[in-house]
Short mmCIF file of C-alpha atoms and ligand atoms in Angstrom, two decimals:
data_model
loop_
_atom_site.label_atom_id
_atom_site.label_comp_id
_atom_site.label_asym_id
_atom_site.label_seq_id
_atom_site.Cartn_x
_atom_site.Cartn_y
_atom_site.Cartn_z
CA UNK A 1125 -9.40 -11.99 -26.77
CA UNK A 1126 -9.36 -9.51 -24.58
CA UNK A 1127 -5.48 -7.85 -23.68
CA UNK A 1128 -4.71 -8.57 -19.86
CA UNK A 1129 -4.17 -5.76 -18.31
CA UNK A 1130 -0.91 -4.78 -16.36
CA UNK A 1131 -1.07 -4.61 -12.60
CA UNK A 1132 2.32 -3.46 -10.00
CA UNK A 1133 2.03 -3.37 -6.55
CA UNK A 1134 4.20 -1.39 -3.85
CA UNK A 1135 4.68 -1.37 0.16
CA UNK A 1136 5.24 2.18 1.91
CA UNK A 1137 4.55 2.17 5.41
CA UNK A 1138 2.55 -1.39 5.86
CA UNK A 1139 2.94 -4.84 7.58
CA UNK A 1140 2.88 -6.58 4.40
CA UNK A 1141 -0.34 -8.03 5.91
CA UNK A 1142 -2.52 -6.51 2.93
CA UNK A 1143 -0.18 -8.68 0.15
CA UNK A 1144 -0.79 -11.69 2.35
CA UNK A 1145 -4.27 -11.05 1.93
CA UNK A 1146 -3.57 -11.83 -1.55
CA UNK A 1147 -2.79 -15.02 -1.07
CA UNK A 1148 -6.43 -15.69 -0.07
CA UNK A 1149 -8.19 -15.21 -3.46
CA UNK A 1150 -7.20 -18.84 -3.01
CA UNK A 1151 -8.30 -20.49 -6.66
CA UNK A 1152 -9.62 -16.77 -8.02
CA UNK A 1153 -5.78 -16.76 -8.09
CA UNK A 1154 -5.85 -19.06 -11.56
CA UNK A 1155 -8.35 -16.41 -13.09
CA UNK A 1156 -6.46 -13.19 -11.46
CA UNK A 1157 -3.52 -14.38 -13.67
CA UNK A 1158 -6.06 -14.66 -17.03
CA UNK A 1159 -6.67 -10.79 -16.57
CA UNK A 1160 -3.55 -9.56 -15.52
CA UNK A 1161 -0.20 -9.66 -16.15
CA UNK A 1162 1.66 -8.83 -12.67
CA UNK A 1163 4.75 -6.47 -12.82
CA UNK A 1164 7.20 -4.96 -10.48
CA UNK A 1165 5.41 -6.27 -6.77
CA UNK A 1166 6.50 -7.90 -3.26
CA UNK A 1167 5.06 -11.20 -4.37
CA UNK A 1168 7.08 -11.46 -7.67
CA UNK A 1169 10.03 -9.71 -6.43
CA UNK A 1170 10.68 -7.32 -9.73
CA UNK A 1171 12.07 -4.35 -7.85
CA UNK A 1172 12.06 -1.58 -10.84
CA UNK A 1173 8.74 -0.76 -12.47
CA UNK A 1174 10.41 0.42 -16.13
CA UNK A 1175 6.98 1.02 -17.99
CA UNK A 1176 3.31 2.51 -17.03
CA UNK A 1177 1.04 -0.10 -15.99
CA UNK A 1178 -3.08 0.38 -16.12
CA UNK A 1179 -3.26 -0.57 -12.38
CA UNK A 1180 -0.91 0.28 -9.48
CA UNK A 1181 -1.65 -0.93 -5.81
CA UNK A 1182 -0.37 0.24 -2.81
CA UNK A 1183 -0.33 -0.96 0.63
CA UNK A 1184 0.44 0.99 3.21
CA UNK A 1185 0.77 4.61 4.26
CA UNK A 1186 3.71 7.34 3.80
CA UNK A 1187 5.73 7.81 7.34
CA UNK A 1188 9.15 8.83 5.39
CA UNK A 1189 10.58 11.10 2.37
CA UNK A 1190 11.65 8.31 0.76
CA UNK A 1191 7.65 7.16 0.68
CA UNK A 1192 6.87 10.54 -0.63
CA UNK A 1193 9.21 10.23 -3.67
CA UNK A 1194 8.10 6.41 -4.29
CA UNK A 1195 4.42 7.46 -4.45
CA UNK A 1196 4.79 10.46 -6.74
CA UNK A 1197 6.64 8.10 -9.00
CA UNK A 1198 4.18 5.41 -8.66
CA UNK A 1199 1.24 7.96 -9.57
CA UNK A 1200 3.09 8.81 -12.95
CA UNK A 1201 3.37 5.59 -13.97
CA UNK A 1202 -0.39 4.25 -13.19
CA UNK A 1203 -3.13 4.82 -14.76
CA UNK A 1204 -5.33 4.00 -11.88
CA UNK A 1205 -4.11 3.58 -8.81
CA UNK A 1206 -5.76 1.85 -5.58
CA UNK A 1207 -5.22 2.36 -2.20
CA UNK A 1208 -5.41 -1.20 -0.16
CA UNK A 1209 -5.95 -1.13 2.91
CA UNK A 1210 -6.57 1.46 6.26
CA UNK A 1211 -3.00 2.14 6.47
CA UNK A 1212 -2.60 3.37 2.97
CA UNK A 1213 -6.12 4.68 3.41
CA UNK A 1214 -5.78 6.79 6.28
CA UNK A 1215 -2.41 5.83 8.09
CA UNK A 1216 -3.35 2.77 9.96
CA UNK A 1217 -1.63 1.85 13.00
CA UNK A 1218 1.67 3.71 11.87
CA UNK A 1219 -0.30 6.73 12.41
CA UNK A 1220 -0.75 6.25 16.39
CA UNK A 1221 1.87 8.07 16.29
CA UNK A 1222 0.09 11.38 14.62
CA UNK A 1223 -0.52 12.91 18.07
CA UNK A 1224 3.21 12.46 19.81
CA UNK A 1225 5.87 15.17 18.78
CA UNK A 1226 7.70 13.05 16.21
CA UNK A 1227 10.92 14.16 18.72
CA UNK A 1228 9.06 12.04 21.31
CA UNK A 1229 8.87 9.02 19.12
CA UNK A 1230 12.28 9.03 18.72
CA UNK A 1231 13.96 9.62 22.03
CA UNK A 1232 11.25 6.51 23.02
CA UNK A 1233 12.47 4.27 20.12
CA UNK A 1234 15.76 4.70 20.41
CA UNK A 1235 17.01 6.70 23.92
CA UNK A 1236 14.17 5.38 26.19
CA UNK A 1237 12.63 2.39 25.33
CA UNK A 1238 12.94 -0.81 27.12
CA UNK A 1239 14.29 -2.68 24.02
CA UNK A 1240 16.88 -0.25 22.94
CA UNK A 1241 20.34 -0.43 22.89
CA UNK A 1242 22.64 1.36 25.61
CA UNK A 1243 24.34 3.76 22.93
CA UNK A 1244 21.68 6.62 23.41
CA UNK A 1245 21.77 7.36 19.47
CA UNK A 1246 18.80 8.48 17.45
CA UNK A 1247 20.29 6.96 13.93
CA UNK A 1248 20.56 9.84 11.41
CA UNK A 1249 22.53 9.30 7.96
CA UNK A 1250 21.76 10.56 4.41
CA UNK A 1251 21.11 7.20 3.51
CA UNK A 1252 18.50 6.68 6.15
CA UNK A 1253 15.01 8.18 5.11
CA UNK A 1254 13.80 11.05 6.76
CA UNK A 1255 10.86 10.42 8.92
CA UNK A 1256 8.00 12.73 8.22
CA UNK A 1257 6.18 14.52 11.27
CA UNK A 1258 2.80 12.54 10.80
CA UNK A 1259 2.20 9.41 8.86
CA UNK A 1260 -0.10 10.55 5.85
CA UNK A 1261 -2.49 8.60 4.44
CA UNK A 1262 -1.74 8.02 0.64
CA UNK A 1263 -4.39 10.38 -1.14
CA UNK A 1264 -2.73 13.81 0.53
CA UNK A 1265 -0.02 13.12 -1.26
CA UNK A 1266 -1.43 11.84 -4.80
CA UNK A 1267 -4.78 11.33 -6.42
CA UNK A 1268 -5.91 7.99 -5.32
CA UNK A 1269 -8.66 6.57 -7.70
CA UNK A 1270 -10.05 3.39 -5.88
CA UNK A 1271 -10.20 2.30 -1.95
CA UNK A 1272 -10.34 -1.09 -0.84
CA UNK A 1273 -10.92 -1.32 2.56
CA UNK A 1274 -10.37 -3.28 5.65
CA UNK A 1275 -7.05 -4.28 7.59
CA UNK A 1276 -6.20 -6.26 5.58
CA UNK A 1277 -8.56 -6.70 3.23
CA UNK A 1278 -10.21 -9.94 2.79
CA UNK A 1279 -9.48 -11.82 -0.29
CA UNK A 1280 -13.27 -11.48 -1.25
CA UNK A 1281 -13.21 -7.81 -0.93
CA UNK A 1282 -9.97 -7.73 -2.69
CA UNK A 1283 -11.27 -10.02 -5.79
CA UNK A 1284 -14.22 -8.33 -5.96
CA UNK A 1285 -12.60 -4.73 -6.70
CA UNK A 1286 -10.05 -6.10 -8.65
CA UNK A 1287 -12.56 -7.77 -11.26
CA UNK A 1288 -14.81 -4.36 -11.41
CA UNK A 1289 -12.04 -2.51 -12.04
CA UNK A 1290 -10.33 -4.56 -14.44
CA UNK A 1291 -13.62 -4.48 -16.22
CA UNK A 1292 -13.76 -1.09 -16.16
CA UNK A 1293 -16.68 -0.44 -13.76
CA UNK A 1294 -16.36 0.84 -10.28
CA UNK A 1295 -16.31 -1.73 -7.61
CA UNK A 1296 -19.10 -2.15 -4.83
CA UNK A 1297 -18.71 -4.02 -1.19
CA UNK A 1298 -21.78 -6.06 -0.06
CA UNK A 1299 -22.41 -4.75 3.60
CA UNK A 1300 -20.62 -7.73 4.71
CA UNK A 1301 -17.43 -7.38 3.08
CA UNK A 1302 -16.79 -3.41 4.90
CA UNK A 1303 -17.78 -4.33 8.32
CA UNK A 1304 -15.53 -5.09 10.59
CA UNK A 1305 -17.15 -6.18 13.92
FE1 SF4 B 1490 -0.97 -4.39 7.67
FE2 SF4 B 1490 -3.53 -3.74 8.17
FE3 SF4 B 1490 -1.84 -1.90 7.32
FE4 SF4 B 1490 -2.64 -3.82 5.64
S1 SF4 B 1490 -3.94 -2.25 6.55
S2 SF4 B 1490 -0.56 -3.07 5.88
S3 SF4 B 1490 -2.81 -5.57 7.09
S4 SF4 B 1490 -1.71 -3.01 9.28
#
């Protein structure tokens, strides 16, 4: 019998909406858990990932330093890694931003927005993370082996890349699993 191999999954700058999508394998859940054995992740809630795993998975992209640091650790301890999802893949909606001074963002979120709060304080603290000046997608910051696209990705799509690549072949989307309209 074959060993399962060991899977982790992270969020950097996502909705969590990708690890819902999860959720939808449905019953390919029951065989998912023959295959792999699931480590540090949002849906088991281990929050240190002590060893290497064979497969990390990340959803979302990387709008802070702490992101940056998260990632590079990540990439060391996966052997293949996967980006799920547009906003890991190239930003997502996070990276609307990309094309307003990152100043601007701020003094909107927190000076001159309609929802803020009348203290006129951008928040800034060594605990806080450090907001980068453009949300990056994941692969400019590490080698990314795999994509899985869509937003989120369905369960289909994500079943179907997580089998190939468990078995050691690359994955392939039928036409109807990458289009979007
Ligand atoms: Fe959410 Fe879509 Fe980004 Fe996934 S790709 S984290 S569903 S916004």
């Amino acid at each position: 019998m074959n060993k399962k191999k060991t899977v982790a999954t992270i969020s950097l700058a996502g909705c969590f909406g990708c690890h819902m999508s999860f959720l939808d394998l449905d019953l390919n859940l029951i065989e998912l858990f023959t295959l792999v054995d699931l480590r540090k992740s949002p849906l088991t809630d281990i929050k240190e990932l002590d060893d290497s795993v064979d497969i990390g998975i990340i959803e979302g992209g990387v709008c802070n330093n702490e992101n940056v640091e998260v990632l590079r650790a990540y990439r060391k301890k996966c052997k293949i890694l996967i980006s799920l999802g547009e906003c890991a893949i190239m930003g997502g909606l996070p990276a609307l931003r990309n094309n307003i001074p990152l100043s601007s963002c701020l003094k909107e979120a927190y000076i001159n927005g309609p929802t803020t709060n009348s203290l006129g304080i951008i928040p800034q603290h060594e605990d806080i993370p450090e907001i980068l000046d453009k949300v990056y997608p994941c692969h400019e910051v590490v080698k990314i082996d795999y994509f899985i696209p869509g937003c989120p990705p369905s369960g289909e799509t994500i079943w179907t890349a997580i089998k190939s690549i468990v078995a050691g072949e690359d994955p392939h989307f039928s036409y109807e699993m990458i289009k979007y309209d």
